[in-house]
Backbone as JSON Lines, residues from 0, in Angstrom:
{"i":0,"aa":"X","n":[-7.45,-12.95,2.94],"ca":[-6.79,-13.98,2.18],"c":[-5.35,-13.53,1.99]}
{"i":1,"aa":"X","n":[-4.42,-14.4,2.2],"ca":[-3.02,-14.03,2.01],"c":[-2.14,-15.25,1.99]}
{"i":2,"aa":"X","n":[-0.91,-15.02,1.71],"ca":[0.07,-16.08,1.65],"c":[1.36,-15.59,1.04]}
{"i":3,"aa":"X","n":[2.32,-16.49,0.96],"ca":[3.63,-16.1,0.47],"c":[3.89,-16.55,-0.96]}
{"i":4,"aa":"X","n":[2.98,-17.31,-1.55],"ca":[3.18,-17.78,-2.92],"c":[2.07,-17.26,-3.81]}
{"i":5,"aa":"X","n":[2.44,-16.82,-5.0],"ca":[1.46,-16.31,-5.96],"c":[0.79,-17.49,-6.66]}
{"i":6,"aa":"X","n":[-0.5,-17.41,-6.81],"ca":[-1.25,-18.44,-7.51],"c":[-1.46,-18.0,-8.96]}
{"i":7,"aa":"X","n":[-1.65,-18.94,-9.87],"ca":[-1.94,-18.55,-11.25],"c":[-3.19,-17.68,-11.31]}
{"i":8,"aa":"X","n":[-3.25,-16.81,-12.29],"ca":[-4.28,-15.77,-12.41],"c":[-5.71,-16.26,-12.21]}
{"i":9,"aa":"X","n":[-6.11,-17.36,-12.79],"ca":[-7.51,-17.78,-12.74],"c":[-7.83,-18.83,-11.69]}
{"i":10,"aa":"X","n":[-6.9,-19.13,-10.81],"ca":[-7.15,-20.16,-9.81],"c":[-7.78,-19.64,-8.53]}
{"i":11,"aa":"X","n":[-7.74,-18.36,-8.3],"ca":[-8.33,-17.78,-7.09],"c":[-9.08,-16.52,-7.49]}
{"i":12,"aa":"X","n":[-10.4,-16.54,-7.33],"ca":[-11.21,-15.4,-7.74],"c":[-12.08,-14.91,-6.59]}
{"i":13,"aa":"X","n":[-12.31,-13.6,-6.58],"ca":[-13.23,-12.96,-5.64],"c":[-14.15,-12.09,-6.47]}
{"i":14,"aa":"X","n":[-15.45,-12.28,-6.31],"ca":[-16.44,-11.55,-7.1],"c":[-16.19,-11.73,-8.6]}
{"i":15,"aa":"X","n":[-15.72,-12.92,-8.98],"ca":[-15.51,-13.25,-10.38],"c":[-14.25,-12.66,-10.99]}
{"i":16,"aa":"X","n":[-13.39,-12.04,-10.17],"ca":[-12.16,-11.41,-10.68],"c":[-10.95,-12.03,-10.0]}
{"i":17,"aa":"X","n":[-9.84,-12.04,-10.73],"ca":[-8.59,-12.61,-10.18],"c":[-8.24,-11.9,-8.88]}
{"i":18,"aa":"X","n":[-8.13,-12.66,-7.8],"ca":[-7.94,-12.09,-6.46],"c":[-6.67,-11.26,-6.32]}
{"i":19,"aa":"X","n":[-5.58,-11.7,-6.93],"ca":[-4.31,-11.02,-6.74],"c":[-3.86,-10.21,-7.95]}
{"i":20,"aa":"X","n":[-4.64,-10.23,-9.02],"ca":[-4.22,-9.57,-10.25],"c":[-5.14,-8.43,-10.68]}
{"i":21,"aa":"X","n":[-6.29,-8.32,-10.05],"ca":[-7.26,-7.29,-10.41],"c":[-7.43,-6.36,-9.22]}
{"i":22,"aa":"X","n":[-7.12,-5.12,-9.36],"ca":[-7.17,-4.18,-8.23],"c":[-8.42,-3.29,-8.3]}
{"i":23,"aa":"X","n":[-9.57,-3.9,-8.51],"ca":[-10.8,-3.11,-8.61],"c":[-11.19,-2.55,-7.24]}
{"i":24,"aa":"X","n":[-12.08,-1.61,-7.26],"ca":[-12.49,-0.92,-6.03],"c":[-13.51,-1.71,-5.21]}
{"i":25,"aa":"X","n":[-13.91,-2.89,-5.66],"ca":[-14.9,-3.68,-4.93],"c":[-14.32,-4.37,-3.7]}
{"i":26,"aa":"X","n":[-13.0,-4.45,-3.64],"ca":[-12.35,-5.19,-2.55],"c":[-11.38,-4.28,-1.81]}
{"i":27,"aa":"X","n":[-11.08,-4.65,-0.59],"ca":[-10.15,-3.9,0.23],"c":[-8.9,-4.73,0.44]}
{"i":28,"aa":"X","n":[-7.73,-4.09,0.26],"ca":[-6.45,-4.74,0.54],"c":[-5.85,-4.05,1.74]}
{"i":29,"aa":"X","n":[-5.49,-4.81,2.74],"ca":[-4.98,-4.23,3.97],"c":[-3.45,-4.14,3.97]}
{"i":30,"aa":"X","n":[-2.76,-5.16,3.53],"ca":[-1.3,-5.1,3.46],"c":[-0.65,-5.09,4.82]}
{"i":31,"aa":"X","n":[0.63,-4.75,4.85],"ca":[1.35,-4.75,6.12],"c":[2.21,-3.5,6.31]}
{"i":32,"aa":"X","n":[1.76,-2.35,5.8],"ca":[2.56,-1.14,5.9],"c":[2.77,-0.69,7.34]}
{"i":33,"aa":"X","n":[1.92,-1.1,8.27],"ca":[2.05,-0.63,9.66],"c":[3.31,-1.15,10.32]}
{"i":34,"aa":"X","n":[3.96,-2.15,9.76],"ca":[5.14,-2.75,10.38],"c":[6.42,-1.94,10.16]}
{"i":35,"aa":"X","n":[6.42,-1.03,9.23],"ca":[7.63,-0.27,8.91],"c":[7.39,1.21,9.16]}
{"i":36,"aa":"X","n":[8.48,1.97,9.2],"ca":[8.35,3.41,9.34],"c":[7.67,3.97,8.1]}
{"i":37,"aa":"X","n":[6.69,4.78,8.32],"ca":[5.96,5.4,7.22],"c":[6.86,6.44,6.59]}
{"i":38,"aa":"X","n":[6.84,6.55,5.3],"ca":[7.72,7.48,4.58],"c":[7.5,8.91,5.05]}
{"i":39,"aa":"X","n":[6.25,9.33,5.16],"ca":[5.92,10.65,5.67],"c":[5.35,10.5,7.07]}
{"i":40,"aa":"X","n":[5.82,11.28,8.01],"ca":[5.3,11.21,9.37],"c":[4.07,12.11,9.47]}
{"i":41,"aa":"X","n":[2.94,11.6,8.99],"ca":[1.71,12.38,8.94],"c":[0.78,11.98,10.09]}
{"i":42,"aa":"X","n":[-0.25,12.78,10.29],"ca":[-1.24,12.45,11.31],"c":[-2.25,11.45,10.74]}
{"i":43,"aa":"X","n":[-2.99,10.83,11.63],"ca":[-4.04,9.9,11.2],"c":[-5.07,10.63,10.34]}
{"i":44,"aa":"X","n":[-5.41,11.84,10.74],"ca":[-6.37,12.64,9.97],"c":[-5.89,12.89,8.55]}
{"i":45,"aa":"X","n":[-4.59,13.16,8.39],"ca":[-4.03,13.38,7.06],"c":[-4.03,12.08,6.25]}
{"i":46,"aa":"X","n":[-3.77,10.96,6.92],"ca":[-3.76,9.65,6.26],"c":[-5.16,9.34,5.69]}
{"i":47,"aa":"X","n":[-6.17,9.53,6.49],"ca":[-7.53,9.2,6.08],"c":[-8.07,10.23,5.07]}
{"i":48,"aa":"X","n":[-7.71,11.47,5.24],"ca":[-8.14,12.52,4.32],"c":[-9.38,13.24,4.82]}
{"i":49,"aa":"X","n":[-9.43,14.53,4.55],"ca":[-10.5,15.38,5.06],"c":[-11.89,14.94,4.61]}
{"i":50,"aa":"X","n":[-12.02,14.55,3.35],"ca":[-13.33,14.14,2.82],"c":[-13.88,12.94,3.57]}
{"i":51,"aa":"X","n":[-13.04,11.91,3.77],"ca":[-13.51,10.71,4.47],"c":[-13.64,10.94,5.97]}
{"i":52,"aa":"X","n":[-12.8,11.82,6.54],"ca":[-12.85,12.09,7.99],"c":[-14.21,12.63,8.42]}
{"i":53,"aa":"X","n":[-14.88,13.33,7.54],"ca":[-16.15,13.97,7.9],"c":[-17.37,13.08,7.71]}
{"i":54,"aa":"X","n":[-17.17,11.81,7.39],"ca":[-18.32,10.92,7.19],"c":[-18.72,10.26,8.51]}
{"i":55,"aa":"X","n":[-20.01,9.97,8.68],"ca":[-20.46,9.28,9.9],"c":[-19.78,7.92,10.08]}
{"i":56,"aa":"X","n":[-19.52,7.22,8.97],"ca":[-18.87,5.91,9.04],"c":[-17.5,6.02,9.7]}
{"i":57,"aa":"X","n":[-16.69,6.96,9.26],"ca":[-15.34,7.13,9.81],"c":[-15.41,7.6,11.26]}
{"i":58,"aa":"X","n":[-16.32,8.5,11.57],"ca":[-16.45,8.96,12.95],"c":[-16.83,7.81,13.89]}
{"i":59,"aa":"X","n":[-17.7,6.92,13.43],"ca":[-18.07,5.76,14.24],"c":[-16.87,4.82,14.42]}
{"i":60,"aa":"X","n":[-16.11,4.59,13.36],"ca":[-14.92,3.73,13.45],"c":[-13.89,4.33,14.41]}
{"i":61,"aa":"X","n":[-13.71,5.64,14.36],"ca":[-12.77,6.32,15.27],"c":[-13.19,6.09,16.71]}
{"i":62,"aa":"X","n":[-14.49,6.21,16.98],"ca":[-15.0,5.98,18.34],"c":[-14.82,4.54,18.78]}
{"i":63,"aa":"X","n":[-15.16,3.61,17.9],"ca":[-15.06,2.19,18.23],"c":[-13.62,1.78,18.51]}
{"i":64,"aa":"X","n":[-12.69,2.23,17.65],"ca":[-11.28,1.82,17.77],"c":[-10.46,2.74,18.66]}
{"i":65,"aa":"X","n":[-11.1,3.76,19.24],"ca":[-10.45,4.71,20.15],"c":[-9.16,5.27,19.53]}
{"i":66,"aa":"X","n":[-9.33,5.9,18.37],"ca":[-8.21,6.48,17.64],"c":[-8.2,7.99,17.83]}
{"i":67,"aa":"X","n":[-7.03,8.52,18.08],"ca":[-6.83,9.96,18.16],"c":[-6.34,10.41,16.78]}
{"i":68,"aa":"X","n":[-7.1,11.24,16.1],"ca":[-6.76,11.61,14.73],"c":[-5.53,12.52,14.64]}
{"i":69,"aa":"X","n":[-5.03,12.99,15.77],"ca":[-3.81,13.8,15.75],"c":[-2.55,12.97,15.99]}
{"i":70,"aa":"X","n":[-2.71,11.64,16.21],"ca":[-1.53,10.78,16.35],"c":[-0.68,10.91,15.1]}
{"i":71,"aa":"X","n":[0.64,10.92,15.27],"ca":[1.56,10.9,14.15],"c":[1.95,9.45,13.91]}
{"i":72,"aa":"X","n":[1.82,8.99,12.68],"ca":[1.98,7.58,12.33],"c":[3.31,6.99,12.81]}
{"i":73,"aa":"X","n":[4.4,7.72,12.69],"ca":[5.71,7.18,13.09],"c":[5.97,7.24,14.59]}
{"i":74,"aa":"X","n":[5.07,7.84,15.35],"ca":[5.29,8.01,16.78],"c":[4.36,7.16,17.64]}
{"i":75,"aa":"X","n":[3.64,6.23,17.05],"ca":[2.68,5.43,17.81],"c":[3.1,3.95,17.82]}
{"i":76,"aa":"X","n":[2.49,3.18,18.7],"ca":[2.82,1.76,18.82],"c":[2.33,0.97,17.61]}
{"i":77,"aa":"X","n":[2.81,-0.25,17.49],"ca":[2.36,-1.12,16.39],"c":[0.85,-1.36,16.45]}
{"i":78,"aa":"X","n":[0.32,-1.54,17.65],"ca":[-1.12,-1.77,17.8],"c":[-1.93,-0.56,17.38]}
{"i":79,"aa":"X","n":[-1.47,0.63,17.78],"ca":[-2.15,1.85,17.37],"c":[-2.05,2.05,15.86]}
{"i":80,"aa":"X","n":[-0.89,1.75,15.31],"ca":[-0.69,1.89,13.86],"c":[-1.59,0.92,13.11]}
{"i":81,"aa":"X","n":[-1.76,-0.27,13.64],"ca":[-2.64,-1.26,13.01],"c":[-4.09,-0.76,13.02]}
{"i":82,"aa":"X","n":[-4.53,-0.16,14.13],"ca":[-5.89,0.39,14.18],"c":[-6.06,1.51,13.16]}
{"i":83,"aa":"X","n":[-5.02,2.31,12.98],"ca":[-5.08,3.39,11.98],"c":[-5.18,2.81,10.57]}
{"i":84,"aa":"X","n":[-4.45,1.73,10.35],"ca":[-4.52,1.07,9.04],"c":[-5.93,0.53,8.81]}
{"i":85,"aa":"X","n":[-6.51,-0.09,9.81],"ca":[-7.87,-0.61,9.68],"c":[-8.87,0.52,9.41]}
{"i":86,"aa":"X","n":[-8.68,1.64,10.09],"ca":[-9.54,2.79,9.85],"c":[-9.45,3.23,8.39]}
{"i":87,"aa":"X","n":[-8.23,3.34,7.89],"ca":[-8.03,3.75,6.5],"c":[-8.67,2.76,5.53]}
{"i":88,"aa":"X","n":[-8.53,1.47,5.82],"ca":[-9.08,0.44,4.93],"c":[-10.6,0.34,5.0]}
{"i":89,"aa":"X","n":[-11.16,0.58,6.18],"ca":[-12.6,0.43,6.36],"c":[-13.37,1.73,6.14]}
{"i":90,"aa":"X","n":[-12.68,2.82,5.87],"ca":[-13.32,4.14,5.73],"c":[-14.36,4.16,4.61]}
{"i":91,"aa":"X","n":[-14.11,3.43,3.55],"ca":[-15.05,3.36,2.43],"c":[-15.67,1.98,2.37]}
{"i":92,"aa":"X","n":[-16.96,1.94,2.17],"ca":[-17.67,0.66,2.13],"c":[-17.28,-0.13,0.88]}
{"i":93,"aa":"X","n":[-16.97,-1.4,1.08],"ca":[-16.59,-2.31,-0.01],"c":[-17.49,-3.54,0.03]}
{"i":94,"aa":"X","n":[-17.5,-4.31,-1.04],"ca":[-18.27,-5.56,-1.08],"c":[-17.55,-6.65,-0.29]}
{"i":95,"aa":"X","n":[-16.22,-6.64,-0.34],"ca":[-15.42,-7.66,0.35],"c":[-14.31,-6.98,1.14]}
{"i":96,"aa":"X","n":[-14.15,-7.4,2.41],"ca":[-13.09,-6.86,3.26],"c":[-12.07,-7.92,3.57]}
């Protein structure tokens, strides 16, 4: 769900909570950070974090999306960066994606 105009707090809800005003852990926000240079030129593994990197879920996502965890975020293509963003967003199971 996205757009360029903010809706009033109670007009758009997900799981009974304001979609754009409540940042609970039940939902995943993807955003558009992959379009700009990342502030720190870190590896994909550093972005995802050691704890999440060692989970079967993340390992399966890495295989499916053909991600090299040693890629440096500022040195890869937009498409590769987008896959890394999806990996980061999907690493933890949420009720709504």
